[in-house]
Amino acid sequence: MPATPQPNDSVHIRLSMRHDGGAFWQTNATIASVAGRTVVLDGFDRQVTASVTELKPFGPGRWSLDWEIKTRP
């Protein structure tokens, strides 16, 4: 059975720019809650949601998440 995200699991987040090599920012967050196919992440100035399908297993109780930013604001 595949692993499923649980509250208090750790998530390593990498943000990268489209067409720009590598991550420009990395951080860690904690899963605050899981509701259906959505997780709520703590560790930013406000809670952020992500789809469970975006999370990749990274070890017991650990996940990785790669977000691609199209352009800087």
PDB file of N, CA, C and O in Angstrom:
ATOM      1  N   MET A   1       0.844  -1.179   0.000  1.00  0.00           N
ATOM      2  CA  MET A   1       0.000   0.000   0.000  1.00  0.00           C
ATOM      3  C   MET A   1       0.891   1.246   0.000  1.00  0.00           C
ATOM      4  O   MET A   1       1.815   1.346   0.805  1.00  0.00           O
ATOM      5  N   PRO A   2       0.634   2.207  -0.893  1.00  0.00           N
ATOM      6  CA  PRO A   2       1.460   3.412  -0.947  1.00  0.00           C
ATOM      7  C   PRO A   2       1.282   4.265   0.301  1.00  0.00           C
ATOM      8  O   PRO A   2       0.229   4.252   0.936  1.00  0.00           O
ATOM      9  N   ALA A   3       2.333   4.975   0.643  1.00  0.00           N
ATOM     10  CA  ALA A   3       2.294   5.871   1.800  1.00  0.00           C
ATOM     11  C   ALA A   3       1.326   7.019   1.533  1.00  0.00           C
ATOM     12  O   ALA A   3       1.152   7.455   0.394  1.00  0.00           O
ATOM     13  N   THR A   4       0.682   7.482   2.576  1.00  0.00           N
ATOM     14  CA  THR A   4      -0.215   8.634   2.465  1.00  0.00           C
ATOM     15  C   THR A   4       0.230   9.687   3.467  1.00  0.00           C
ATOM     16  O   THR A   4       0.690   9.359   4.560  1.00  0.00           O
ATOM     17  N   PRO A   5       0.115  10.951   3.094  1.00  0.00           N
ATOM     18  CA  PRO A   5       0.528  12.020   4.002  1.00  0.00           C
ATOM     19  C   PRO A   5      -0.331  12.030   5.266  1.00  0.00           C
ATOM     20  O   PRO A   5      -1.533  11.767   5.213  1.00  0.00           O
ATOM     21  N   GLN A   6       0.313  12.345   6.377  1.00  0.00           N
ATOM     22  CA  GLN A   6      -0.355  12.414   7.670  1.00  0.00           C
ATOM     23  C   GLN A   6      -0.032  13.749   8.341  1.00  0.00           C
ATOM     24  O   GLN A   6       1.026  14.332   8.088  1.00  0.00           O
ATOM     25  N   PRO A   7      -0.917  14.244   9.210  1.00  0.00           N
ATOM     26  CA  PRO A   7      -0.585  15.453   9.971  1.00  0.00           C
ATOM     27  C   PRO A   7       0.736  15.261  10.720  1.00  0.00           C
ATOM     28  O   PRO A   7       1.046  14.159  11.178  1.00  0.00           O
ATOM     29  N   ASN A   8       1.502  16.318  10.796  1.00  0.00           N
ATOM     30  CA  ASN A   8       2.820  16.382  11.433  1.00  0.00           C
ATOM     31  C   ASN A   8       3.934  15.772  10.596  1.00  0.00           C
ATOM     32  O   ASN A   8       5.089  15.787  11.028  1.00  0.00           O
ATOM     33  N   ASP A   9       3.656  15.232   9.406  1.00  0.00           N
ATOM     34  CA  ASP A   9       4.718  14.806   8.504  1.00  0.00           C
ATOM     35  C   ASP A   9       5.483  16.037   8.029  1.00  0.00           C
ATOM     36  O   ASP A   9       4.949  17.147   7.975  1.00  0.00           O
ATOM     37  N   SER A  10       6.730  15.847   7.678  1.00  0.00           N
ATOM     38  CA  SER A  10       7.601  16.919   7.197  1.00  0.00           C
ATOM     39  C   SER A  10       7.592  16.966   5.672  1.00  0.00           C
ATOM     40  O   SER A  10       7.561  15.923   5.014  1.00  0.00           O
ATOM     41  N   VAL A  11       7.626  18.177   5.108  1.00  0.00           N
ATOM     42  CA  VAL A  11       7.643  18.361   3.656  1.00  0.00           C
ATOM     43  C   VAL A  11       8.801  19.286   3.290  1.00  0.00           C
ATOM     44  O   VAL A  11       8.908  20.396   3.812  1.00  0.00           O
ATOM     45  N   HIS A  12       9.686  18.815   2.407  1.00  0.00           N
ATOM     46  CA  HIS A  12      10.769  19.647   1.882  1.00  0.00           C
ATOM     47  C   HIS A  12      10.266  20.263   0.576  1.00  0.00           C
ATOM     48  O   HIS A  12       9.905  19.537  -0.352  1.00  0.00           O
ATOM     49  N   ILE A  13      10.230  21.581   0.509  1.00  0.00           N
ATOM     50  CA  ILE A  13       9.672  22.290  -0.649  1.00  0.00           C
ATOM     51  C   ILE A  13      10.785  22.982  -1.416  1.00  0.00           C
ATOM     52  O   ILE A  13      11.621  23.682  -0.826  1.00  0.00           O
ATOM     53  N   ARG A  14      10.787  22.780  -2.737  1.00  0.00           N
ATOM     54  CA  ARG A  14      11.740  23.446  -3.636  1.00  0.00           C
ATOM     55  C   ARG A  14      10.944  24.274  -4.629  1.00  0.00           C
ATOM     56  O   ARG A  14      10.040  23.763  -5.282  1.00  0.00           O
ATOM     57  N   LEU A  15      11.280  25.542  -4.749  1.00  0.00           N
ATOM     58  CA  LEU A  15      10.653  26.412  -5.750  1.00  0.00           C
ATOM     59  C   LEU A  15      11.677  26.718  -6.830  1.00  0.00           C
ATOM     60  O   LEU A  15      12.825  27.033  -6.543  1.00  0.00           O
ATOM     61  N   SER A  16      11.237  26.610  -8.081  1.00  0.00           N
ATOM     62  CA  SER A  16      12.120  26.920  -9.206  1.00  0.00           C
ATOM     63  C   SER A  16      11.355  27.767 -10.211  1.00  0.00           C
ATOM     64  O   SER A  16      10.131  27.781 -10.234  1.00  0.00           O
ATOM     65  N   MET A  17      12.108  28.470 -11.031  1.00  0.00           N
ATOM     66  CA  MET A  17      11.522  29.290 -12.097  1.00  0.00           C
ATOM     67  C   MET A  17      11.522  28.475 -13.385  1.00  0.00           C
ATOM     68  O   MET A  17      12.476  27.750 -13.666  1.00  0.00           O
ATOM     69  N   ARG A  18      10.461  28.607 -14.148  1.00  0.00           N
ATOM     70  CA  ARG A  18      10.397  27.930 -15.441  1.00  0.00           C
ATOM     71  C   ARG A  18      11.563  28.407 -16.309  1.00  0.00           C
ATOM     72  O   ARG A  18      11.877  29.586 -16.342  1.00  0.00           O
ATOM     73  N   HIS A  19      12.236  27.494 -16.969  1.00  0.00           N
ATOM     74  CA  HIS A  19      13.363  27.772 -17.873  1.00  0.00           C
ATOM     75  C   HIS A  19      14.579  28.339 -17.135  1.00  0.00           C
ATOM     76  O   HIS A  19      15.430  28.978 -17.753  1.00  0.00           O
ATOM     77  N   ASP A  20      14.649  28.139 -15.820  1.00  0.00           N
ATOM     78  CA  ASP A  20      15.790  28.619 -15.047  1.00  0.00           C
ATOM     79  C   ASP A  20      16.311  27.424 -14.253  1.00  0.00           C
ATOM     80  O   ASP A  20      15.577  26.847 -13.466  1.00  0.00           O
ATOM     81  N   GLY A  21      17.541  27.061 -14.450  1.00  0.00           N
ATOM     82  CA  GLY A  21      18.062  25.844 -13.839  1.00  0.00           C
ATOM     83  C   GLY A  21      18.076  25.855 -12.324  1.00  0.00           C
ATOM     84  O   GLY A  21      18.565  26.780 -11.707  1.00  0.00           O
ATOM     85  N   GLY A  22      17.547  24.825 -11.725  1.00  0.00           N
ATOM     86  CA  GLY A  22      17.642  24.608 -10.289  1.00  0.00           C
ATOM     87  C   GLY A  22      16.676  25.426  -9.452  1.00  0.00           C
ATOM     88  O   GLY A  22      16.004  26.330  -9.936  1.00  0.00           O
ATOM     89  N   ALA A  23      16.651  25.075  -8.184  1.00  0.00           N
ATOM     90  CA  ALA A  23      15.771  25.761  -7.238  1.00  0.00           C
ATOM     91  C   ALA A  23      16.361  27.105  -6.846  1.00  0.00           C
ATOM     92  O   ALA A  23      17.566  27.250  -6.707  1.00  0.00           O
ATOM     93  N   PHE A  24      15.511  28.116  -6.689  1.00  0.00           N
ATOM     94  CA  PHE A  24      15.984  29.404  -6.200  1.00  0.00           C
ATOM     95  C   PHE A  24      15.620  29.594  -4.734  1.00  0.00           C
ATOM     96  O   PHE A  24      16.098  30.511  -4.081  1.00  0.00           O
ATOM     97  N   TRP A  25      14.779  28.705  -4.202  1.00  0.00           N
ATOM     98  CA  TRP A  25      14.405  28.810  -2.800  1.00  0.00           C
ATOM     99  C   TRP A  25      13.962  27.443  -2.315  1.00  0.00           C
ATOM    100  O   TRP A  25      13.261  26.728  -3.021  1.00  0.00           O
ATOM    101  N   GLN A  26      14.390  27.066  -1.114  1.00  0.00           N
ATOM    102  CA  GLN A  26      14.001  25.802  -0.509  1.00  0.00           C
ATOM    103  C   GLN A  26      13.633  26.047   0.942  1.00  0.00           C
ATOM    104  O   GLN A  26      14.215  26.917   1.591  1.00  0.00           O
ATOM    105  N   THR A  27      12.684  25.280   1.441  1.00  0.00           N
ATOM    106  CA  THR A  27      12.284  25.399   2.840  1.00  0.00           C
ATOM    107  C   THR A  27      11.618  24.109   3.275  1.00  0.00           C
ATOM    108  O   THR A  27      11.378  23.216   2.459  1.00  0.00           O
ATOM    109  N   ASN A  28      11.326  24.020   4.532  1.00  0.00           N
ATOM    110  CA  ASN A  28      10.599  22.881   5.080  1.00  0.00           C
ATOM    111  C   ASN A  28       9.295  23.360   5.668  1.00  0.00           C
ATOM    112  O   ASN A  28       9.196  24.487   6.161  1.00  0.00           O
ATOM    113  N   ALA A  29       8.289  22.511   5.613  1.00  0.00           N
ATOM    114  CA  ALA A  29       6.982  22.807   6.187  1.00  0.00           C
ATOM    115  C   ALA A  29       6.474  21.536   6.861  1.00  0.00           C
ATOM    116  O   ALA A  29       7.047  20.457   6.700  1.00  0.00           O
ATOM    117  N   THR A  30       5.403  21.676   7.605  1.00  0.00           N
ATOM    118  CA  THR A  30       4.769  20.555   8.288  1.00  0.00           C
ATOM    119  C   THR A  30       3.339  20.439   7.792  1.00  0.00           C
ATOM    120  O   THR A  30       2.671  21.448   7.587  1.00  0.00           O
ATOM    121  N   ILE A  31       2.877  19.222   7.611  1.00  0.00           N
ATOM    122  CA  ILE A  31       1.484  19.022   7.219  1.00  0.00           C
ATOM    123  C   ILE A  31       0.611  19.259   8.446  1.00  0.00           C
ATOM    124  O   ILE A  31       0.746  18.564   9.461  1.00  0.00           O
ATOM    125  N   ALA A  32      -0.258  20.262   8.349  1.00  0.00           N
ATOM    126  CA  ALA A  32      -1.161  20.589   9.455  1.00  0.00           C
ATOM    127  C   ALA A  32      -2.384  19.691   9.428  1.00  0.00           C
ATOM    128  O   ALA A  32      -2.872  19.253  10.481  1.00  0.00           O
ATOM    129  N   SER A  33      -2.909  19.409   8.231  1.00  0.00           N
ATOM    130  CA  SER A  33      -4.085  18.546   8.112  1.00  0.00           C
ATOM    131  C   SER A  33      -4.169  17.970   6.706  1.00  0.00           C
ATOM    132  O   SER A  33      -3.568  18.491   5.772  1.00  0.00           O
ATOM    133  N   VAL A  34      -4.922  16.899   6.598  1.00  0.00           N
ATOM    134  CA  VAL A  34      -5.179  16.245   5.319  1.00  0.00           C
ATOM    135  C   VAL A  34      -6.689  16.130   5.179  1.00  0.00           C
ATOM    136  O   VAL A  34      -7.359  15.615   6.078  1.00  0.00           O
ATOM    137  N   ALA A  35      -7.218  16.642   4.074  1.00  0.00           N
ATOM    138  CA  ALA A  35      -8.661  16.575   3.815  1.00  0.00           C
ATOM    139  C   ALA A  35      -8.864  16.090   2.385  1.00  0.00           C
ATOM    140  O   ALA A  35      -8.634  16.839   1.432  1.00  0.00           O
ATOM    141  N   GLY A  36      -9.249  14.831   2.241  1.00  0.00           N
ATOM    142  CA  GLY A  36      -9.440  14.279   0.900  1.00  0.00           C
ATOM    143  C   GLY A  36      -8.128  14.222   0.160  1.00  0.00           C
ATOM    144  O   GLY A  36      -7.179  13.597   0.596  1.00  0.00           O
ATOM    145  N   ARG A  37      -8.034  14.923  -0.944  1.00  0.00           N
ATOM    146  CA  ARG A  37      -6.825  14.943  -1.782  1.00  0.00           C
ATOM    147  C   ARG A  37      -6.017  16.232  -1.611  1.00  0.00           C
ATOM    148  O   ARG A  37      -5.204  16.579  -2.459  1.00  0.00           O
ATOM    149  N   THR A  38      -6.253  16.939  -0.498  1.00  0.00           N
ATOM    150  CA  THR A  38      -5.566  18.206  -0.242  1.00  0.00           C
ATOM    151  C   THR A  38      -4.881  18.166   1.125  1.00  0.00           C
ATOM    152  O   THR A  38      -5.440  17.647   2.082  1.00  0.00           O
ATOM    153  N   VAL A  39      -3.676  18.722   1.184  1.00  0.00           N
ATOM    154  CA  VAL A  39      -2.991  18.894   2.463  1.00  0.00           C
ATOM    155  C   VAL A  39      -2.869  20.384   2.753  1.00  0.00           C
ATOM    156  O   VAL A  39      -2.784  21.204   1.840  1.00  0.00           O
ATOM    157  N   VAL A  40      -2.874  20.726   4.026  1.00  0.00           N
ATOM    158  CA  VAL A  40      -2.648  22.099   4.469  1.00  0.00           C
ATOM    159  C   VAL A  40      -1.268  22.115   5.112  1.00  0.00           C
ATOM    160  O   VAL A  40      -0.979  21.313   6.008  1.00  0.00           O
ATOM    161  N   LEU A  41      -0.404  23.018   4.629  1.00  0.00           N
ATOM    162  CA  LEU A  41       0.975  23.100   5.095  1.00  0.00           C
ATOM    163  C   LEU A  41       1.166  24.276   6.036  1.00  0.00           C
ATOM    164  O   LEU A  41       0.711  25.391   5.753  1.00  0.00           O
ATOM    165  N   ASP A  42       1.856  24.033   7.151  1.00  0.00           N
ATOM    166  CA  ASP A  42       2.265  25.077   8.091  1.00  0.00           C
ATOM    167  C   ASP A  42       3.753  25.322   7.913  1.00  0.00           C
ATOM    168  O   ASP A  42       4.492  24.407   7.574  1.00  0.00           O
ATOM    169  N   GLY A  43       4.193  26.533   8.171  1.00  0.00           N
ATOM    170  CA  GLY A  43       5.610  26.841   8.091  1.00  0.00           C
ATOM    171  C   GLY A  43       5.878  28.096   7.286  1.00  0.00           C
ATOM    172  O   GLY A  43       7.009  28.524   7.137  1.00  0.00           O
ATOM    173  N   PHE A  44       4.834  28.691   6.764  1.00  0.00           N
ATOM    174  CA  PHE A  44       4.922  29.953   6.038  1.00  0.00           C
ATOM    175  C   PHE A  44       4.267  31.027   6.899  1.00  0.00           C
ATOM    176  O   PHE A  44       3.823  30.754   8.006  1.00  0.00           O
ATOM    177  N   ASP A  45       4.137  32.253   6.398  1.00  0.00           N
ATOM    178  CA  ASP A  45       3.461  33.289   7.167  1.00  0.00           C
ATOM    179  C   ASP A  45       1.954  33.039   7.240  1.00  0.00           C
ATOM    180  O   ASP A  45       1.262  33.645   8.041  1.00  0.00           O
ATOM    181  N   ARG A  46       1.438  32.140   6.406  1.00  0.00           N
ATOM    182  CA  ARG A  46       0.040  31.675   6.465  1.00  0.00           C
ATOM    183  C   ARG A  46       0.007  30.246   5.961  1.00  0.00           C
ATOM    184  O   ARG A  46       0.944  29.780   5.312  1.00  0.00           O
ATOM    185  N   GLN A  47      -1.080  29.538   6.242  1.00  0.00           N
ATOM    186  CA  GLN A  47      -1.186  28.167   5.778  1.00  0.00           C
ATOM    187  C   GLN A  47      -1.376  28.137   4.263  1.00  0.00           C
ATOM    188  O   GLN A  47      -2.000  29.015   3.687  1.00  0.00           O
ATOM    189  N   VAL A  48      -0.813  27.108   3.632  1.00  0.00           N
ATOM    190  CA  VAL A  48      -0.848  26.944   2.179  1.00  0.00           C
ATOM    191  C   VAL A  48      -1.388  25.549   1.888  1.00  0.00           C
ATOM    192  O   VAL A  48      -1.060  24.596   2.591  1.00  0.00           O
ATOM    193  N   THR A  49      -2.200  25.429   0.840  1.00  0.00           N
ATOM    194  CA  THR A  49      -2.699  24.108   0.455  1.00  0.00           C
ATOM    195  C   THR A  49      -1.912  23.559  -0.731  1.00  0.00           C
ATOM    196  O   THR A  49      -1.366  24.316  -1.531  1.00  0.00           O
ATOM    197  N   ALA A  50      -1.868  22.248  -0.808  1.00  0.00           N
ATOM    198  CA  ALA A  50      -1.243  21.554  -1.935  1.00  0.00           C
ATOM    199  C   ALA A  50      -2.022  20.269  -2.183  1.00  0.00           C
ATOM    200  O   ALA A  50      -2.653  19.730  -1.268  1.00  0.00           O
ATOM    201  N   SER A  51      -1.976  19.798  -3.398  1.00  0.00           N
ATOM    202  CA  SER A  51      -2.622  18.545  -3.759  1.00  0.00           C
ATOM    203  C   SER A  51      -1.752  17.378  -3.286  1.00  0.00           C
ATOM    204  O   SER A  51      -0.525  17.423  -3.410  1.00  0.00           O
ATOM    205  N   VAL A  52      -2.387  16.355  -2.768  1.00  0.00           N
ATOM    206  CA  VAL A  52      -1.656  15.159  -2.341  1.00  0.00           C
ATOM    207  C   VAL A  52      -0.865  14.580  -3.511  1.00  0.00           C
ATOM    208  O   VAL A  52       0.233  14.050  -3.317  1.00  0.00           O
ATOM    209  N   THR A  53      -1.380  14.708  -4.720  1.00  0.00           N
ATOM    210  CA  THR A  53      -0.698  14.149  -5.893  1.00  0.00           C
ATOM    211  C   THR A  53       0.623  14.847  -6.188  1.00  0.00           C
ATOM    212  O   THR A  53       1.455  14.297  -6.914  1.00  0.00           O
ATOM    213  N   GLU A  54       0.842  16.055  -5.648  1.00  0.00           N
ATOM    214  CA  GLU A  54       2.101  16.776  -5.853  1.00  0.00           C
ATOM    215  C   GLU A  54       3.212  16.291  -4.930  1.00  0.00           C
ATOM    216  O   GLU A  54       4.380  16.571  -5.181  1.00  0.00           O
ATOM    217  N   LEU A  55       2.861  15.587  -3.854  1.00  0.00           N
ATOM    218  CA  LEU A  55       3.843  15.134  -2.877  1.00  0.00           C
ATOM    219  C   LEU A  55       4.504  13.843  -3.330  1.00  0.00           C
ATOM    220  O   LEU A  55       3.847  12.937  -3.825  1.00  0.00           O
ATOM    221  N   LYS A  56       5.809  13.775  -3.142  1.00  0.00           N
ATOM    222  CA  LYS A  56       6.583  12.570  -3.466  1.00  0.00           C
ATOM    223  C   LYS A  56       7.176  12.032  -2.162  1.00  0.00           C
ATOM    224  O   LYS A  56       7.749  12.793  -1.379  1.00  0.00           O
ATOM    225  N   PRO A  57       7.056  10.709  -1.911  1.00  0.00           N
ATOM    226  CA  PRO A  57       7.646  10.145  -0.687  1.00  0.00           C
ATOM    227  C   PRO A  57       9.148  10.404  -0.636  1.00  0.00           C
ATOM    228  O   PRO A  57       9.847  10.292  -1.633  1.00  0.00           O
ATOM    229  N   PHE A  58       9.635  10.755   0.559  1.00  0.00           N
ATOM    230  CA  PHE A  58      11.045  11.106   0.745  1.00  0.00           C
ATOM    231  C   PHE A  58      11.605  10.377   1.964  1.00  0.00           C
ATOM    232  O   PHE A  58      12.642  10.733   2.478  1.00  0.00           O
ATOM    233  N   GLY A  59      10.871   9.381   2.449  1.00  0.00           N
ATOM    234  CA  GLY A  59      11.263   8.627   3.637  1.00  0.00           C
ATOM    235  C   GLY A  59      10.082   8.551   4.583  1.00  0.00           C
ATOM    236  O   GLY A  59       9.050   9.189   4.355  1.00  0.00           O
ATOM    237  N   PRO A  60      10.193   7.787   5.657  1.00  0.00           N
ATOM    238  CA  PRO A  60       9.085   7.661   6.604  1.00  0.00           C
ATOM    239  C   PRO A  60       8.703   9.022   7.204  1.00  0.00           C
ATOM    240  O   PRO A  60       9.543   9.710   7.779  1.00  0.00           O
ATOM    241  N   GLY A  61       7.447   9.417   7.023  1.00  0.00           N
ATOM    242  CA  GLY A  61       6.969  10.690   7.571  1.00  0.00           C
ATOM    243  C   GLY A  61       7.555  11.912   6.891  1.00  0.00           C
ATOM    244  O   GLY A  61       7.471  13.018   7.416  1.00  0.00           O
ATOM    245  N   ARG A  62       8.169  11.727   5.714  1.00  0.00           N
ATOM    246  CA  ARG A  62       8.813  12.836   5.001  1.00  0.00           C
ATOM    247  C   ARG A  62       8.365  12.835   3.553  1.00  0.00           C
ATOM    248  O   ARG A  62       8.203  11.785   2.935  1.00  0.00           O
ATOM    249  N   TRP A  63       8.206  14.027   2.998  1.00  0.00           N
ATOM    250  CA  TRP A  63       7.741  14.209   1.624  1.00  0.00           C
ATOM    251  C   TRP A  63       8.561  15.301   0.961  1.00  0.00           C
ATOM    252  O   TRP A  63       9.130  16.153   1.630  1.00  0.00           O
ATOM    253  N   SER A  64       8.601  15.277  -0.368  1.00  0.00           N
ATOM    254  CA  SER A  64       9.197  16.394  -1.106  1.00  0.00           C
ATOM    255  C   SER A  64       8.111  16.976  -2.012  1.00  0.00           C
ATOM    256  O   SER A  64       7.183  16.279  -2.421  1.00  0.00           O
ATOM    257  N   LEU A  65       8.252  18.246  -2.290  1.00  0.00           N
ATOM    258  CA  LEU A  65       7.282  18.976  -3.105  1.00  0.00           C
ATOM    259  C   LEU A  65       8.046  19.971  -3.958  1.00  0.00           C
ATOM    260  O   LEU A  65       8.807  20.791  -3.439  1.00  0.00           O
ATOM    261  N   ASP A  66       7.907  19.873  -5.277  1.00  0.00           N
ATOM    262  CA  ASP A  66       8.556  20.802  -6.206  1.00  0.00           C
ATOM    263  C   ASP A  66       7.492  21.672  -6.846  1.00  0.00           C
ATOM    264  O   ASP A  66       6.568  21.153  -7.473  1.00  0.00           O
ATOM    265  N   TRP A  67       7.621  22.970  -6.661  1.00  0.00           N
ATOM    266  CA  TRP A  67       6.708  23.918  -7.287  1.00  0.00           C
ATOM    267  C   TRP A  67       7.479  24.744  -8.303  1.00  0.00           C
ATOM    268  O   TRP A  67       8.563  25.252  -8.026  1.00  0.00           O
ATOM    269  N   GLU A  68       6.918  24.882  -9.494  1.00  0.00           N
ATOM    270  CA  GLU A  68       7.523  25.695 -10.547  1.00  0.00           C
ATOM    271  C   GLU A  68       6.762  27.001 -10.654  1.00  0.00           C
ATOM    272  O   GLU A  68       5.539  27.006 -10.789  1.00  0.00           O
ATOM    273  N   ILE A  69       7.486  28.102 -10.575  1.00  0.00           N
ATOM    274  CA  ILE A  69       6.919  29.440 -10.683  1.00  0.00           C
ATOM    275  C   ILE A  69       7.104  29.901 -12.125  1.00  0.00           C
ATOM    276  O   ILE A  69       8.196  29.820 -12.673  1.00  0.00           O
ATOM    277  N   LYS A  70       6.036  30.405 -12.750  1.00  0.00           N
ATOM    278  CA  LYS A  70       6.141  30.821 -14.151  1.00  0.00           C
ATOM    279  C   LYS A  70       6.964  32.091 -14.313  1.00  0.00           C
ATOM    280  O   LYS A  70       7.832  32.164 -15.153  1.00  0.00           O
ATOM    281  N   THR A  71       6.693  33.115 -13.519  1.00  0.00           N
ATOM    282  CA  THR A  71       7.473  34.355 -13.565  1.00  0.00           C
ATOM    283  C   THR A  71       7.508  34.954 -12.165  1.00  0.00           C
ATOM    284  O   THR A  71       6.663  34.676 -11.337  1.00  0.00           O
ATOM    285  N   ARG A  72       8.489  35.786 -11.942  1.00  0.00           N
ATOM    286  CA  ARG A  72       8.532  36.506 -10.663  1.00  0.00           C
ATOM    287  C   ARG A  72       7.524  37.654 -10.722  1.00  0.00           C
ATOM    288  O   ARG A  72       7.330  38.251 -11.778  1.00  0.00           O
ATOM    289  N   PRO A  73       6.901  37.959  -9.576  1.00  0.00           N
ATOM    290  CA  PRO A  73       5.916  39.067  -9.569  1.00  0.00           C
ATOM    291  C   PRO A  73       6.573  40.408  -9.821  1.00  0.00           C
ATOM    292  O   PRO A  73       7.722  40.607  -9.629  1.00  0.00           O
TER     293      PRO A  73
END
